């Protein structure tokens, strides 16, 4: 394993080096939080694909393929569909808003303080996403070094916190590009063909497995529908995803680059399911479906290649973890802490001190990073934590966000009612039906929508001046450019 260890150590050292390089570029709030809003199509596509394809998409996607066959692709496939929908229908408008958080968008649209409550919900979601990504380090480092769970979480988490704190979005963008390349080579170009060949090819796989493994809907219609509600709609409204949209240098880059990334996700979904199906042929009685990825990598790949593929898994986890971490810190600082202190300032307002803002956001990344590591060590059930996070996100925030973008009659009172009724409804329904049940997100969405429509129609319409400002921002004309935003673009 010496060669494999060398590959992994060089990869981790490279991540830290890029964090240091990113620190030299992140001299302003805009640079630190959204990479100066100047990513070109190549970097934008790569980093967007990297953040949405994390450990759950890689290790979990292969596990679903092992358990259900080709229909196991649906989880990751719905993530790709969500990214495509966001890119085609909403990304251009989102990019033109020139904000930093989803809550800022809600305040801008409704002309009220809808952002405080929505910020708390979004913060809880991004924190849990960061925690569940951090826990995944334990699985990978256990395969690599037979390392205790706590030490693995601390090591993996510390590396992500270090490069994220140093350079913010610039460091994360650079590391995500490397991670995107590593994942493409490791999973698509190496592991996929090797796994199929080792399993004897598709004809042998079909001969040894039940026909349900090759049924596109074998995982079940209700499961697919739930994936669409949670992951497809979750892609439309998550702060971690929106913050990447904010990095695009133009609405055209956001639309085209996101479409490329979404298409890549669809291919990645199919690849993971095929790898899992091949693993089922080679290892029909694994104790856990989620161990399929690590088993096939450890036993079937040659020296060096094995290290690269394990680095790909590590890259998948790190990209999601770092994206969730900076999103969590951005929401905590800009939407919650600054409001609690009563020092709310519009984006780009005169008198801002870019250097102090960078220090403040850097401090919040460090604080949220340490909290993430501590919670990850204490938490055992990853699936339940992630389910709670997505149920709260979709049940509480989907309706007011999409309603604000699509329905001009929506009001701030309606938005607040949707967040509160939907969020509390999801929590209550999870207590009644169980955390992993499908009903909470179904009924929570219905409650949120009903509250939004009824309260909006029962209250005074949003002020015409607020809507006029909103339309100007959507058109890209009303926003002041970031005072510290440099000229130029990065491909």
CSV table of C-alpha atoms in Angstrom, one decimal:
chain,number,residue,atom,x,y,z
A,1,UNK,CA,0.0,0.0,0.0
A,2,UNK,CA,3.0,2.3,0.1
A,3,UNK,CA,2.4,3.7,-3.4
A,4,UNK,CA,-1.3,4.2,-2.6
A,5,UNK,CA,-0.4,6.0,0.7
A,6,UNK,CA,1.9,8.3,-1.3
A,7,UNK,CA,-0.8,9.2,-3.7
A,8,UNK,CA,-3.2,10.0,-0.9
A,9,UNK,CA,-0.6,12.1,1.1
A,10,UNK,CA,0.4,14.1,-2.0
A,11,UNK,CA,-3.3,14.8,-2.6
A,12,UNK,CA,-4.0,16.0,0.9
A,13,UNK,CA,-0.8,18.1,0.8
A,14,UNK,CA,-2.0,19.6,-2.4
A,15,UNK,CA,-5.3,20.6,-0.9
A,16,UNK,CA,-3.5,22.5,1.9
A,17,UNK,CA,-1.2,24.2,-0.6
A,18,UNK,CA,-4.2,25.4,-2.6
A,19,UNK,CA,-5.7,26.8,0.6
A,20,UNK,CA,-2.6,28.8,1.2
A,21,UNK,CA,-2.6,30.1,-2.4
A,22,UNK,CA,-6.3,31.0,-2.2
A,23,UNK,CA,-5.6,33.1,0.9
A,24,UNK,CA,-3.3,35.3,-1.2
A,25,UNK,CA,-6.3,36.0,-3.5
A,26,UNK,CA,-9.1,36.4,-1.0
A,27,UNK,CA,-8.6,40.0,0.0
A,28,UNK,CA,-12.3,41.2,0.0
A,29,UNK,CA,-15.7,39.9,1.1
A,30,UNK,CA,-16.6,39.3,-2.6
A,31,UNK,CA,-13.4,37.3,-3.2
A,32,UNK,CA,-13.7,35.3,0.0
A,33,UNK,CA,-17.4,34.4,-0.2
A,34,UNK,CA,-18.1,34.2,-3.9
A,35,UNK,CA,-14.7,34.1,-5.6
A,36,UNK,CA,-15.2,37.7,-6.8
A,37,UNK,CA,-18.3,36.6,-8.9
A,38,UNK,CA,-15.9,36.0,-11.9
A,39,UNK,CA,-15.7,32.3,-12.6
A,40,UNK,CA,-15.8,31.3,-16.3
A,41,UNK,CA,-17.6,28.3,-17.7
A,42,UNK,CA,-14.8,25.8,-17.2
A,43,UNK,CA,-14.2,26.4,-13.5
A,44,UNK,CA,-17.9,27.0,-12.8
A,45,UNK,CA,-18.9,23.7,-14.3
A,46,UNK,CA,-16.2,21.7,-12.5
A,47,UNK,CA,-16.8,23.2,-9.1
A,48,UNK,CA,-20.6,23.0,-9.3
A,49,UNK,CA,-20.3,19.3,-10.3
A,50,UNK,CA,-17.9,18.7,-7.4
A,51,UNK,CA,-20.0,20.2,-4.7
A,52,UNK,CA,-23.2,18.3,-5.6
A,53,UNK,CA,-21.4,14.9,-6.0
A,54,UNK,CA,-20.2,14.2,-2.6
A,55,UNK,CA,-19.6,11.1,-0.5
A,56,UNK,CA,-23.3,10.1,-0.6
A,57,UNK,CA,-23.3,10.3,-4.4
A,58,UNK,CA,-20.1,8.3,-4.7
A,59,UNK,CA,-20.1,5.7,-1.9
A,60,UNK,CA,-23.9,5.8,-1.4
A,61,UNK,CA,-24.5,5.7,-5.1
A,62,UNK,CA,-22.5,2.6,-5.5
A,63,UNK,CA,-24.2,1.1,-2.5
A,64,UNK,CA,-27.6,1.7,-4.0
A,65,UNK,CA,-26.4,0.0,-7.2
A,66,UNK,CA,-25.3,-2.9,-5.1
A,67,UNK,CA,-28.7,-3.1,-3.4
A,68,UNK,CA,-31.0,-2.3,-6.3
A,69,UNK,CA,-29.0,-2.5,-9.5
A,70,UNK,CA,-29.3,0.1,-12.3
A,71,UNK,CA,-32.3,1.7,-10.6
A,72,UNK,CA,-30.0,2.6,-7.7
A,73,UNK,CA,-28.9,5.5,-10.0
A,74,UNK,CA,-32.1,7.4,-9.2
A,75,UNK,CA,-30.8,9.2,-6.1
A,76,UNK,CA,-27.9,10.8,-7.9
A,77,UNK,CA,-29.9,11.2,-11.1
A,78,UNK,CA,-32.5,13.4,-9.3
A,79,UNK,CA,-29.6,15.5,-8.0
A,80,UNK,CA,-28.6,16.0,-11.6
A,81,UNK,CA,-32.1,16.8,-12.6
A,82,UNK,CA,-32.4,19.4,-9.9
A,83,UNK,CA,-29.1,21.0,-11.0
A,84,UNK,CA,-30.4,21.1,-14.6
A,85,UNK,CA,-33.7,22.7,-13.5
A,86,UNK,CA,-31.9,25.3,-11.4
A,87,UNK,CA,-29.5,26.1,-14.3
A,88,UNK,CA,-32.1,26.3,-17.1
A,89,UNK,CA,-34.9,28.1,-15.2
A,90,UNK,CA,-33.5,30.0,-12.3
A,91,UNK,CA,-29.7,30.4,-12.3
A,92,UNK,CA,-29.6,33.5,-14.5
A,93,UNK,CA,-32.0,35.4,-12.3
A,94,UNK,CA,-30.2,34.3,-9.2
A,95,UNK,CA,-26.8,35.3,-10.5
A,96,UNK,CA,-28.1,38.8,-11.4
A,97,UNK,CA,-29.3,39.5,-7.9
A,98,UNK,CA,-25.8,40.0,-6.6
A,99,UNK,CA,-26.5,38.8,-3.1
A,100,UNK,CA,-24.6,36.5,-0.8
A,101,UNK,CA,-27.3,34.3,0.7
A,102,UNK,CA,-30.8,32.9,0.0
A,103,UNK,CA,-32.1,34.9,3.0
A,104,UNK,CA,-30.9,38.2,1.4
A,105,UNK,CA,-32.9,37.2,-1.7
A,106,UNK,CA,-36.0,36.7,0.5
A,107,UNK,CA,-35.6,40.1,2.1
A,108,UNK,CA,-35.0,41.8,-1.2
A,109,UNK,CA,-38.1,40.1,-2.8
A,110,UNK,CA,-40.6,40.6,0.1
A,111,UNK,CA,-39.3,43.9,1.5
A,112,UNK,CA,-39.4,42.5,5.1
A,113,UNK,CA,-37.4,40.5,7.6
A,114,UNK,CA,-38.2,37.1,6.3
A,115,UNK,CA,-34.5,36.4,6.2
A,116,UNK,CA,-34.0,35.9,10.0
A,117,UNK,CA,-36.2,32.8,10.3
A,118,UNK,CA,-35.2,31.4,6.9
A,119,UNK,CA,-31.6,32.0,7.9
A,120,UNK,CA,-32.0,29.8,11.0
A,121,UNK,CA,-33.5,27.0,8.9
A,122,UNK,CA,-30.9,27.3,6.2
A,123,UNK,CA,-28.1,27.3,8.8
A,124,UNK,CA,-29.4,24.1,10.4
A,125,UNK,CA,-29.5,22.4,6.9
A,126,UNK,CA,-26.0,23.5,5.9
A,127,UNK,CA,-24.6,22.5,9.3
A,128,UNK,CA,-26.1,19.0,9.1
A,129,UNK,CA,-24.9,18.7,5.5
A,130,UNK,CA,-21.3,19.6,6.7
A,131,UNK,CA,-21.6,17.1,9.6
A,132,UNK,CA,-22.7,14.2,7.5
A,133,UNK,CA,-20.0,14.8,4.9
A,134,UNK,CA,-17.4,15.0,7.7
A,135,UNK,CA,-18.5,11.7,9.2
A,136,UNK,CA,-17.8,10.0,5.8
A,137,UNK,CA,-14.0,10.6,6.4
A,138,UNK,CA,-14.2,7.8,9.0
A,139,UNK,CA,-15.1,5.2,6.3
A,140,UNK,CA,-12.4,6.3,3.8
A,141,UNK,CA,-9.6,6.6,6.3
A,142,UNK,CA,-10.5,3.3,7.9
A,143,UNK,CA,-10.0,1.6,4.5
A,144,UNK,CA,-6.8,3.5,3.9
A,145,UNK,CA,-5.0,3.4,7.3
A,146,UNK,CA,-7.2,1.3,9.6
A,147,UNK,CA,-7.7,4.5,11.6
A,148,UNK,CA,-10.1,5.0,14.6
A,149,UNK,CA,-13.3,6.8,13.7
A,150,UNK,CA,-12.7,9.8,15.9
A,151,UNK,CA,-9.1,10.4,14.6
A,152,UNK,CA,-10.3,10.0,11.0
A,153,UNK,CA,-13.0,12.6,11.5
A,154,UNK,CA,-10.5,15.0,13.1
A,155,UNK,CA,-7.9,14.5,10.4
A,156,UNK,CA,-10.2,14.8,7.4
A,157,UNK,CA,-12.2,17.7,9.0
A,158,UNK,CA,-9.1,19.6,10.0
A,159,UNK,CA,-7.8,19.6,6.4
A,160,UNK,CA,-11.1,20.9,5.0
A,161,UNK,CA,-11.4,23.5,7.8
A,162,UNK,CA,-7.8,24.6,7.2
A,163,UNK,CA,-8.0,25.3,3.4
A,164,UNK,CA,-11.6,26.7,3.7
A,165,UNK,CA,-10.6,29.1,6.5
A,166,UNK,CA,-7.5,30.3,4.7
A,167,UNK,CA,-8.8,31.2,1.3
A,168,UNK,CA,-12.6,30.9,1.5
A,169,UNK,CA,-14.4,30.4,-1.8
A,170,UNK,CA,-11.2,30.8,-3.8
A,171,UNK,CA,-9.5,27.9,-2.0
A,172,UNK,CA,-12.6,25.8,-2.3
A,173,UNK,CA,-12.9,26.6,-6.0
A,174,UNK,CA,-9.4,25.6,-6.7
A,175,UNK,CA,-9.5,22.4,-4.6
A,176,UNK,CA,-12.9,21.5,-6.1
A,177,UNK,CA,-11.5,21.7,-9.6
A,178,UNK,CA,-8.7,19.3,-8.6
A,179,UNK,CA,-11.3,17.1,-6.9
A,180,UNK,CA,-13.5,17.2,-10.1
A,181,UNK,CA,-10.6,15.9,-12.2
A,182,UNK,CA,-9.6,13.3,-9.7
A,183,UNK,CA,-13.3,12.0,-9.4
A,184,UNK,CA,-13.6,11.9,-13.2
A,185,UNK,CA,-10.4,9.9,-13.7
A,186,UNK,CA,-10.8,7.7,-10.6
A,187,UNK,CA,-14.5,6.8,-10.9
A,188,UNK,CA,-15.6,7.2,-14.5
A,189,UNK,CA,-12.4,6.4,-16.4
A,190,UNK,CA,-10.8,3.8,-14.1
A,191,UNK,CA,-13.2,2.2,-11.6
A,192,UNK,CA,-16.2,1.9,-14.0
A,193,UNK,CA,-14.5,-0.1,-16.8
A,194,UNK,CA,-12.4,-2.2,-14.4
A,195,UNK,CA,-15.4,-3.1,-12.3
A,196,UNK,CA,-17.4,-4.2,-15.4
A,197,UNK,CA,-14.5,-6.2,-16.8
A,198,UNK,CA,-13.8,-7.9,-13.4
A,199,UNK,CA,-17.5,-8.8,-13.2
A,200,UNK,CA,-17.3,-10.6,-16.6
A,201,UNK,CA,-19.0,-7.9,-18.7
A,202,UNK,CA,-22.7,-7.0,-18.9
A,203,UNK,CA,-23.7,-10.4,-20.3
A,204,UNK,CA,-22.3,-12.1,-17.3
A,205,UNK,CA,-23.8,-9.6,-14.9
A,206,UNK,CA,-27.3,-10.2,-16.5
A,207,UNK,CA,-26.8,-14.0,-16.2
A,208,UNK,CA,-25.9,-13.9,-12.5
A,209,UNK,CA,-28.3,-11.3,-11.2
A,210,UNK,CA,-32.1,-11.2,-10.9
A,211,UNK,CA,-33.9,-9.3,-13.7
A,212,UNK,CA,-35.0,-6.6,-11.2
A,213,UNK,CA,-31.4,-5.4,-11.1
A,214,UNK,CA,-31.8,-4.2,-14.7
A,215,UNK,CA,-35.3,-2.7,-14.3
A,216,UNK,CA,-35.0,1.2,-14.5
A,217,UNK,CA,-37.8,1.5,-11.9
A,218,UNK,CA,-36.8,-1.4,-9.7
A,219,UNK,CA,-36.2,0.8,-6.7
A,220,UNK,CA,-39.9,1.7,-6.6
A,221,UNK,CA,-42.0,4.6,-7.8
A,222,UNK,CA,-42.6,6.0,-4.3
A,223,UNK,CA,-38.9,6.1,-3.6
A,224,UNK,CA,-38.1,7.8,-6.9
A,225,UNK,CA,-40.9,10.4,-6.1
A,226,UNK,CA,-39.4,11.1,-2.7
A,227,UNK,CA,-35.9,11.5,-4.2
A,228,UNK,CA,-37.4,14.1,-6.6
A,229,UNK,CA,-39.0,16.0,-3.7
A,230,UNK,CA,-36.0,16.0,-1.5
A,231,UNK,CA,-33.0,16.1,-3.9
A,232,UNK,CA,-34.3,17.7,-7.1
A,233,UNK,CA,-36.2,20.5,-5.2
A,234,UNK,CA,-33.3,20.7,-2.6
A,235,UNK,CA,-30.9,21.6,-5.4
A,236,UNK,CA,-33.2,24.5,-6.3
A,237,UNK,CA,-33.0,26.2,-2.9
A,238,UNK,CA,-29.9,25.2,-0.9
A,239,UNK,CA,-27.4,27.9,0.2
A,240,UNK,CA,-24.5,25.7,-0.7
A,241,UNK,CA,-25.7,25.5,-4.3
A,242,UNK,CA,-26.8,29.1,-4.6
A,243,UNK,CA,-23.5,30.3,-3.3
A,244,UNK,CA,-21.8,28.6,-6.3
A,245,UNK,CA,-24.3,30.3,-8.6
A,246,UNK,CA,-23.2,33.6,-7.2
A,247,UNK,CA,-19.6,32.8,-8.3
A,248,UNK,CA,-20.5,32.9,-12.0
A,249,UNK,CA,-19.2,36.0,-13.9
A,250,UNK,CA,-22.4,36.2,-15.9
A,251,UNK,CA,-25.9,34.8,-16.1
A,252,UNK,CA,-24.9,33.0,-19.3
A,253,UNK,CA,-22.0,31.2,-17.5
A,254,UNK,CA,-24.5,30.2,-14.7
A,255,UNK,CA,-27.0,28.8,-17.2
A,256,UNK,CA,-24.6,27.0,-19.6
A,257,UNK,CA,-22.0,25.9,-17.0
A,258,UNK,CA,-24.7,24.6,-14.7
A,259,UNK,CA,-26.3,22.6,-17.5
A,260,UNK,CA,-22.9,21.0,-18.3
A,261,UNK,CA,-22.5,20.1,-14.6
A,262,UNK,CA,-26.0,18.7,-14.4
A,263,UNK,CA,-25.5,16.5,-17.4
A,264,UNK,CA,-22.2,15.3,-15.8
A,265,UNK,CA,-24.2,14.3,-12.7
A,266,UNK,CA,-26.5,12.2,-14.8
A,267,UNK,CA,-23.6,10.2,-16.2
A,268,UNK,CA,-22.0,9.9,-12.7
A,269,UNK,CA,-25.3,8.5,-11.4
A,270,UNK,CA,-25.4,5.8,-14.0
A,271,UNK,CA,-21.7,5.0,-13.5
A,272,UNK,CA,-22.2,4.5,-9.7
A,273,UNK,CA,-25.1,2.2,-10.2
A,274,UNK,CA,-23.2,0.1,-12.8
A,275,UNK,CA,-20.2,-0.2,-10.4
A,276,UNK,CA,-22.5,-1.3,-7.6
A,277,UNK,CA,-24.2,-3.8,-9.8
A,278,UNK,CA,-20.8,-5.2,-10.8
A,279,UNK,CA,-19.8,-5.4,-7.1
A,280,UNK,CA,-22.9,-7.5,-6.4
A,281,UNK,CA,-21.7,-10.1,-8.9
A,282,UNK,CA,-18.2,-10.2,-7.4
A,283,UNK,CA,-19.3,-9.9,-3.7
A,284,UNK,CA,-22.9,-11.2,-3.4
A,285,UNK,CA,-22.9,-11.3,0.4
A,286,UNK,CA,-21.3,-8.1,1.7
A,287,UNK,CA,-22.5,-7.2,5.3
A,288,UNK,CA,-23.4,-3.7,4.1
A,289,UNK,CA,-24.3,-2.2,0.7
A,290,UNK,CA,-22.3,0.9,1.5
A,291,UNK,CA,-19.1,-1.2,1.9
A,292,UNK,CA,-19.3,-2.1,-1.8
A,293,UNK,CA,-17.2,0.8,-3.0
A,294,UNK,CA,-14.4,0.3,-0.5
A,295,UNK,CA,-14.4,-3.5,-1.1
A,296,UNK,CA,-14.1,-3.4,-4.9
A,297,UNK,CA,-11.5,-0.7,-4.7
A,298,UNK,CA,-9.4,-2.5,-2.1
A,299,UNK,CA,-9.6,-6.0,-3.7
A,300,UNK,CA,-9.8,-5.5,-7.4
A,301,UNK,CA,-7.7,-2.4,-8.4
A,302,UNK,CA,-4.0,-2.5,-9.0
A,303,UNK,CA,-1.5,-0.6,-6.9
A,304,UNK,CA,-1.4,3.2,-7.6
A,305,UNK,CA,-4.8,3.0,-9.3
A,306,UNK,CA,-6.3,2.0,-6.0
A,307,UNK,CA,-4.8,5.1,-4.3
A,308,UNK,CA,-6.2,7.3,-7.1
A,309,UNK,CA,-9.7,5.9,-6.8
A,310,UNK,CA,-9.6,6.2,-3.0
A,311,UNK,CA,-8.4,9.8,-3.5
A,312,UNK,CA,-11.5,10.3,-5.7
A,313,UNK,CA,-13.7,9.1,-2.9
A,314,UNK,CA,-11.9,11.5,-0.6
A,315,UNK,CA,-12.3,14.3,-3.1
A,316,UNK,CA,-16.0,13.7,-3.3
A,317,UNK,CA,-16.4,14.0,0.4
A,318,UNK,CA,-14.2,17.0,0.7
A,319,UNK,CA,-15.9,19.0,-2.0
A,320,UNK,CA,-19.3,18.6,-0.4
A,321,UNK,CA,-17.9,19.2,3.1
A,322,UNK,CA,-16.1,22.4,2.2
A,323,UNK,CA,-19.1,23.8,0.2
A,324,UNK,CA,-21.5,23.1,3.1
A,325,UNK,CA,-19.0,24.6,5.6
A,326,UNK,CA,-18.6,27.9,3.8
A,327,UNK,CA,-22.4,28.1,3.2
A,328,UNK,CA,-23.0,27.4,6.9
A,329,UNK,CA,-20.5,30.1,8.0
A,330,UNK,CA,-21.9,32.6,5.5
A,331,UNK,CA,-25.5,32.2,6.7
A,332,UNK,CA,-24.4,32.2,10.4
A,333,UNK,CA,-22.4,35.4,10.0
A,334,UNK,CA,-24.4,37.4,7.5
A,335,UNK,CA,-28.0,36.2,8.2
A,336,UNK,CA,-28.0,35.5,11.9
A,337,UNK,CA,-25.2,37.0,13.8
A,338,UNK,CA,-25.1,40.4,12.1
A,339,UNK,CA,-28.9,40.8,12.5
A,340,UNK,CA,-28.7,39.8,16.2
A,341,UNK,CA,-26.1,42.5,16.7
A,342,UNK,CA,-28.2,45.0,14.8
A,343,UNK,CA,-25.6,45.9,12.3
A,344,UNK,CA,-27.4,45.0,9.1
A,345,UNK,CA,-25.7,46.5,6.0
A,346,UNK,CA,-26.7,46.1,2.4
A,347,UNK,CA,-24.3,44.3,0.1
A,348,UNK,CA,-21.7,46.7,-1.2
A,349,UNK,CA,-22.9,49.6,1.1
A,350,UNK,CA,-20.4,52.4,1.5
A,351,UNK,CA,-18.4,52.2,4.7
A,352,UNK,CA,-17.9,48.5,4.6
A,353,UNK,CA,-14.5,47.4,5.6
A,354,UNK,CA,-13.5,44.5,3.3
A,355,UNK,CA,-10.5,43.4,5.3
A,356,UNK,CA,-12.5,43.2,8.6
A,357,UNK,CA,-15.3,41.4,6.7
A,358,UNK,CA,-12.9,38.8,5.5
A,359,UNK,CA,-11.5,38.3,9.0
A,360,UNK,CA,-15.1,38.0,10.3
A,361,UNK,CA,-16.1,35.4,7.7
A,362,UNK,CA,-12.8,33.5,8.2
A,363,UNK,CA,-13.5,33.4,11.9
A,364,UNK,CA,-17.0,32.0,11.4
A,365,UNK,CA,-15.7,29.3,9.0
A,366,UNK,CA,-13.2,28.3,11.8
A,367,UNK,CA,-16.0,28.3,14.5
A,368,UNK,CA,-18.5,26.4,12.3
A,369,UNK,CA,-15.7,23.9,11.3
A,370,UNK,CA,-14.8,23.1,14.8
A,371,UNK,CA,-18.5,22.7,15.7
A,372,UNK,CA,-19.0,20.4,12.7
A,373,UNK,CA,-16.1,18.1,13.7
A,374,UNK,CA,-17.4,17.9,17.3
A,375,UNK,CA,-21.0,17.1,16.2
A,376,UNK,CA,-19.7,14.5,13.7
A,377,UNK,CA,-17.7,12.7,16.4
A,378,UNK,CA,-20.8,12.6,18.7
A,379,UNK,CA,-23.4,11.7,16.0
A,380,UNK,CA,-24.0,8.1,15.0
A,381,UNK,CA,-26.9,8.0,12.6
A,382,UNK,CA,-25.9,9.9,9.4
A,383,UNK,CA,-29.0,9.0,7.4
A,384,UNK,CA,-31.4,10.4,10.0
A,385,UNK,CA,-29.4,13.6,10.3
A,386,UNK,CA,-29.3,14.2,6.6
A,387,UNK,CA,-33.0,13.4,6.3
A,388,UNK,CA,-33.9,15.9,8.9
A,389,UNK,CA,-31.8,18.5,7.2
A,390,UNK,CA,-33.4,18.0,3.8
A,391,UNK,CA,-36.9,17.7,5.2
A,392,UNK,CA,-36.6,21.1,7.0
A,393,UNK,CA,-35.0,22.7,3.9
A,394,UNK,CA,-37.7,21.5,1.4
A,395,UNK,CA,-40.6,21.7,3.8
A,396,UNK,CA,-39.8,25.1,5.2
A,397,UNK,CA,-38.1,27.0,2.4
A,398,UNK,CA,-39.1,25.6,-1.0
A,399,UNK,CA,-42.4,27.4,-1.2
A,400,UNK,CA,-41.4,30.9,-0.2
A,401,UNK,CA,-38.3,30.9,-2.4
A,402,UNK,CA,-39.9,29.6,-5.5
A,403,UNK,CA,-43.1,31.6,-4.7
A,404,UNK,CA,-41.0,34.7,-4.6
A,405,UNK,CA,-39.5,34.0,-7.9
A,406,UNK,CA,-42.7,33.0,-9.7
A,407,UNK,CA,-45.7,34.7,-8.0
A,408,UNK,CA,-45.7,38.4,-7.5
A,409,UNK,CA,-48.7,38.3,-5.1
A,410,UNK,CA,-46.7,36.5,-2.4
A,411,UNK,CA,-46.1,38.7,0.7
A,412,UNK,CA,-43.6,38.7,3.5
A,413,UNK,CA,-46.4,37.5,5.9
A,414,UNK,CA,-47.1,34.6,3.6
A,415,UNK,CA,-43.4,33.8,3.3
A,416,UNK,CA,-43.0,33.8,7.1
A,417,UNK,CA,-46.1,31.7,7.5
A,418,UNK,CA,-44.8,29.2,4.9
A,419,UNK,CA,-41.5,28.8,6.7
A,420,UNK,CA,-43.0,28.4,10.2
A,421,UNK,CA,-45.9,26.2,9.3
A,422,UNK,CA,-43.9,24.1,6.9
A,423,UNK,CA,-40.9,23.7,9.2
A,424,UNK,CA,-43.0,23.0,12.3
A,425,UNK,CA,-45.2,20.7,10.3
A,426,UNK,CA,-42.2,18.6,9.1
A,427,UNK,CA,-40.9,18.3,12.6
A,428,UNK,CA,-44.2,17.2,14.0
A,429,UNK,CA,-44.8,14.8,11.2
A,430,UNK,CA,-41.3,13.3,11.6
A,431,UNK,CA,-42.2,12.8,15.3
A,432,UNK,CA,-45.4,11.0,14.3
A,433,UNK,CA,-44.4,9.0,11.3
A,434,UNK,CA,-40.7,8.5,12.0
A,435,UNK,CA,-37.7,10.4,10.7
A,436,UNK,CA,-37.1,8.2,7.7
A,437,UNK,CA,-40.8,8.2,6.6
A,438,UNK,CA,-41.8,9.8,3.3
A,439,UNK,CA,-45.0,11.4,4.6
A,440,UNK,CA,-43.4,14.4,6.6
A,441,UNK,CA,-41.9,16.0,3.5
A,442,UNK,CA,-45.1,15.3,1.4
A,443,UNK,CA,-47.5,16.8,3.9
A,444,UNK,CA,-45.1,19.5,5.1
A,445,UNK,CA,-44.9,20.9,1.6
A,446,UNK,CA,-48.7,20.9,1.3
A,447,UNK,CA,-49.0,22.8,4.6
A,448,UNK,CA,-46.3,25.3,3.6
A,449,UNK,CA,-48.0,26.0,0.3
A,450,UNK,CA,-51.4,26.4,1.8
A,451,UNK,CA,-50.1,28.8,4.4
A,452,UNK,CA,-48.2,30.8,1.8
A,453,UNK,CA,-51.2,31.2,-0.5
A,454,UNK,CA,-53.8,31.9,2.2
A,455,UNK,CA,-51.8,34.4,4.2
A,456,UNK,CA,-50.5,36.1,1.1
A,457,UNK,CA,-54.0,36.6,-0.3
A,458,UNK,CA,-55.2,37.7,3.1
A,459,UNK,CA,-52.6,40.4,3.6
A,460,UNK,CA,-51.7,43.6,1.9
A,461,UNK,CA,-49.7,43.1,-1.4
A,462,UNK,CA,-46.0,43.7,-1.4
A,463,UNK,CA,-45.3,47.4,-1.8
A,464,UNK,CA,-44.9,48.4,-5.5
A,465,UNK,CA,-41.6,50.1,-4.8
A,466,UNK,CA,-40.2,46.9,-3.4
A,467,UNK,CA,-41.4,44.9,-6.4
A,468,UNK,CA,-40.0,47.5,-8.7
A,469,UNK,CA,-36.6,47.2,-7.0
A,470,UNK,CA,-36.8,43.4,-7.2
A,471,UNK,CA,-37.5,43.5,-10.9
A,472,UNK,CA,-34.6,45.8,-11.5
A,473,UNK,CA,-32.3,43.4,-9.6
A,474,UNK,CA,-33.6,40.4,-11.5
A,475,UNK,CA,-32.8,42.2,-14.7
A,476,UNK,CA,-29.3,42.9,-13.5
A,477,UNK,CA,-29.7,46.7,-13.4
A,478,UNK,CA,-30.5,47.7,-9.9
A,479,UNK,CA,-27.6,46.1,-8.0
A,480,UNK,CA,-24.5,48.0,-7.1
A,481,UNK,CA,-21.3,46.2,-8.0
A,482,UNK,CA,-19.2,45.0,-5.1
A,483,UNK,CA,-17.0,47.9,-4.3
A,484,UNK,CA,-14.0,45.6,-3.9
A,485,UNK,CA,-14.8,43.3,-6.9
A,486,UNK,CA,-11.9,43.1,-9.3
A,487,UNK,CA,-12.1,43.4,-13.0
A,488,UNK,CA,-11.5,40.3,-15.1
A,489,UNK,CA,-12.6,36.7,-15.3
A,490,UNK,CA,-11.3,33.3,-14.5
A,491,UNK,CA,-11.9,30.4,-16.9
